[in-house]
Each structure stands twice: as C-alpha cells, then as structure tokens.
Amino acid sequence: QVQLAESGGGLVQAGGSLKLSCAASGRAFSTYAMGWLRQVPGKEREFVGGTIWTGGNAWYADSVAGRFTLSRDVGKNTMYLQMNSLKPEDTATYYCAVKTFKGAPWSGWGQGTQVTVSS
C-alpha cells in the first residue's frame, strides 16, 4: 500500500512563493497519476492539480492555473508543487493523493501540510 508524506508548507505573505513536496513510499511504487488537493475547515476538499505519473502531462484547477506548477521526480517517487503569486484564498491544508488507474478516485491521502498566506 502506498504511503504519501507531504512537506514544505508554511506561512508566507501574499505574492510570495512556496514549494511543496510529496514523497511516496511502498513496495514498487507505481500509479497512474498523482495530484494535489486542498481543504479548509468546513469545506470539501478541492482539486488543485494532477500529473500523469509516467507521462508528465499536468492539469490544474482554474483558480491556480498560471501560478502553480506541478513536477515530479520518478526516480525519487516524489511530486512537487511550486506555488507562486500566492493569495490569501490559497490558505488551506494541502494533501497529495494518487489515482491508481484512469477514472479512479483520488486515494492514499497523506497527513497534509498547512499553507497560510497572509494579506
């Protein structure tokens, strides 16, 4: 079973940048896609971006497109989220997850990493 561990969150001023990491572990890690989702208390988890693990194609929510960039290092089983031009509304707990096949729901949640953007 895959285990995911997020890191890199913190407090940043509006307009600033952060880079999140998600390390996957487990025997012979392989998946269809990895992605980032975020959640604020009282709201549903929101999709941020995802990438095909072997193909590298990425897609983003409209709210972050042009500001956030996904990348991954297959050799290190690690996915990254570069977040630029951060806004207070980006404040949330960020989680990484996997899709084990096309059309599968996101699963394998990590513990999350908190991102707080001050105005």
Tab-separated table of C-alpha atoms in Angstrom:
chain	number	residue	atom	x	y	z
A	1	GLN	CA	0.000	0.000	0.000
A	2	VAL	CA	1.368	3.404	-0.963
A	3	GLN	CA	2.192	5.887	1.758
A	4	LEU	CA	2.358	9.584	0.982
A	5	ALA	CA	4.103	12.282	3.002
A	6	GLU	CA	3.690	15.981	2.273
A	7	SER	CA	6.090	18.689	3.370
A	8	GLY	CA	7.036	22.263	2.619
A	9	GLY	CA	4.067	24.183	3.933
A	10	GLY	CA	4.376	27.335	5.977
A	11	LEU	CA	3.410	30.955	6.420
A	12	VAL	CA	4.031	33.343	3.546
A	13	GLN	CA	2.892	36.824	2.593
A	14	ALA	CA	0.589	37.395	-0.334
A	15	GLY	CA	2.568	37.437	-3.556
A	16	GLY	CA	5.152	35.061	-2.156
A	17	SER	CA	6.088	31.513	-3.115
A	18	LEU	CA	6.275	28.084	-1.559
A	19	LYS	CA	7.262	24.677	-2.870
A	20	LEU	CA	5.520	21.595	-1.538
A	21	SER	CA	6.834	18.060	-1.793
A	22	CYS	CA	5.060	14.721	-1.692
A	23	ALA	CA	7.157	11.616	-1.198
A	24	ALA	CA	5.634	8.248	-1.999
A	25	SER	CA	6.841	5.053	-0.412
A	26	GLY	CA	5.840	1.439	-0.587
A	27	ARG	CA	6.902	-1.627	-2.419
A	28	ALA	CA	7.481	-0.989	-6.127
A	29	PHE	CA	5.575	2.280	-6.162
A	30	SER	CA	3.590	2.729	-9.350
A	31	THR	CA	0.463	4.671	-10.080
A	32	TYR	CA	-1.493	6.228	-12.944
A	33	ALA	CA	-1.457	9.784	-11.611
A	34	MET	CA	-0.565	11.875	-8.585
A	35	GLY	CA	-2.176	15.090	-7.559
A	36	TRP	CA	-2.658	17.832	-5.029
A	37	LEU	CA	-5.881	18.765	-3.342
A	38	ARG	CA	-6.539	21.286	-0.601
A	39	GLN	CA	-9.075	21.773	2.125
A	40	VAL	CA	-10.158	24.494	4.504
A	41	PRO	CA	-12.205	23.744	7.595
A	42	GLY	CA	-15.887	23.400	6.844
A	43	LYS	CA	-15.415	22.950	3.106
A	44	GLU	CA	-14.961	19.981	0.821
A	45	ARG	CA	-11.551	19.012	-0.422
A	46	GLU	CA	-10.749	20.920	-3.626
A	47	PHE	CA	-8.704	19.697	-6.564
A	48	VAL	CA	-5.571	21.775	-7.240
A	49	GLY	CA	-3.594	19.907	-9.883
A	50	GLY	CA	-2.566	16.485	-11.086
A	51	THR	CA	0.011	14.831	-13.271
A	52	ILE	CA	0.242	11.572	-15.163
A	53	TRP	CA	2.984	9.773	-13.295
A	54	THR	CA	4.789	8.315	-16.297
A	55	GLY	CA	3.724	10.749	-18.999
A	56	GLY	CA	4.281	14.024	-17.173
A	57	ASN	CA	1.175	15.796	-18.502
A	58	ALA	CA	-0.300	18.040	-15.832
A	59	TRP	CA	-3.663	19.714	-15.413
A	60	TYR	CA	-4.778	22.406	-12.968
A	61	ALA	CA	-7.804	23.963	-11.384
A	62	ASP	CA	-8.688	27.313	-12.948
A	63	SER	CA	-8.048	29.027	-9.604
A	64	VAL	CA	-4.347	28.138	-9.668
A	65	ALA	CA	-3.526	27.793	-13.381
A	66	GLY	CA	-0.643	30.045	-14.340
A	67	ARG	CA	0.509	30.377	-10.721
A	68	PHE	CA	1.117	26.784	-9.623
A	69	THR	CA	3.331	24.249	-11.384
A	70	LEU	CA	3.459	20.514	-10.806
A	71	SER	CA	6.576	18.483	-11.375
A	72	ARG	CA	7.746	15.049	-10.376
A	73	ASP	CA	10.917	13.051	-9.983
A	74	VAL	CA	10.059	9.477	-10.865
A	75	GLY	CA	13.413	8.196	-9.624
A	76	LYS	CA	12.728	9.663	-6.182
A	77	ASN	CA	8.997	8.833	-6.173
A	78	THR	CA	8.414	12.494	-5.342
A	79	MET	CA	5.991	15.082	-6.676
A	80	TYR	CA	6.348	18.829	-6.198
A	81	LEU	CA	4.029	21.793	-6.283
A	82	GLN	CA	5.653	25.156	-6.957
A	83	MET	CA	3.243	27.845	-5.824
A	84	ASN	CA	3.888	31.411	-6.952
A	85	SER	CA	1.925	34.632	-6.574
A	86	LEU	CA	0.164	33.197	-3.560
A	87	LYS	CA	-3.113	34.719	-2.447
A	88	PRO	CA	-4.861	34.630	0.936
A	89	GLU	CA	-7.516	32.388	-0.623
A	90	ASP	CA	-4.812	29.762	-1.221
A	91	THR	CA	-4.680	29.239	2.549
A	92	ALA	CA	-5.542	25.598	3.204
A	93	THR	CA	-4.189	22.217	4.179
A	94	TYR	CA	-2.653	20.684	1.075
A	95	TYR	CA	-2.802	16.948	0.509
A	96	CYS	CA	-1.291	14.728	-2.121
A	97	ALA	CA	-3.045	11.663	-3.430
A	98	VAL	CA	-2.899	9.101	-6.218
A	99	LYS	CA	-5.152	7.723	-8.896
A	100	THR	CA	-4.328	4.076	-9.313
A	101	PHE	CA	-5.942	3.967	-12.770
A	102	LYS	CA	-7.658	6.371	-15.144
A	103	GLY	CA	-11.042	7.283	-13.725
A	104	ALA	CA	-10.219	6.126	-10.199
A	105	PRO	CA	-10.969	8.441	-7.304
A	106	TRP	CA	-8.128	10.167	-5.518
A	107	SER	CA	-6.842	7.980	-2.694
A	108	GLY	CA	-3.893	7.270	-0.425
A	109	TRP	CA	-4.031	10.609	1.361
A	110	GLY	CA	-1.027	11.878	3.265
A	111	GLN	CA	-1.246	13.800	6.519
A	112	GLY	CA	-1.325	17.150	4.752
A	113	THR	CA	0.790	20.267	5.044
A	114	GLN	CA	-0.571	23.642	6.089
A	115	VAL	CA	-0.152	26.656	3.829
A	116	THR	CA	-1.089	30.031	5.254
A	117	VAL	CA	-0.969	33.165	3.116
A	118	SER	CA	-1.229	36.455	4.963
A	119	SER	CA	-2.583	39.595	3.336
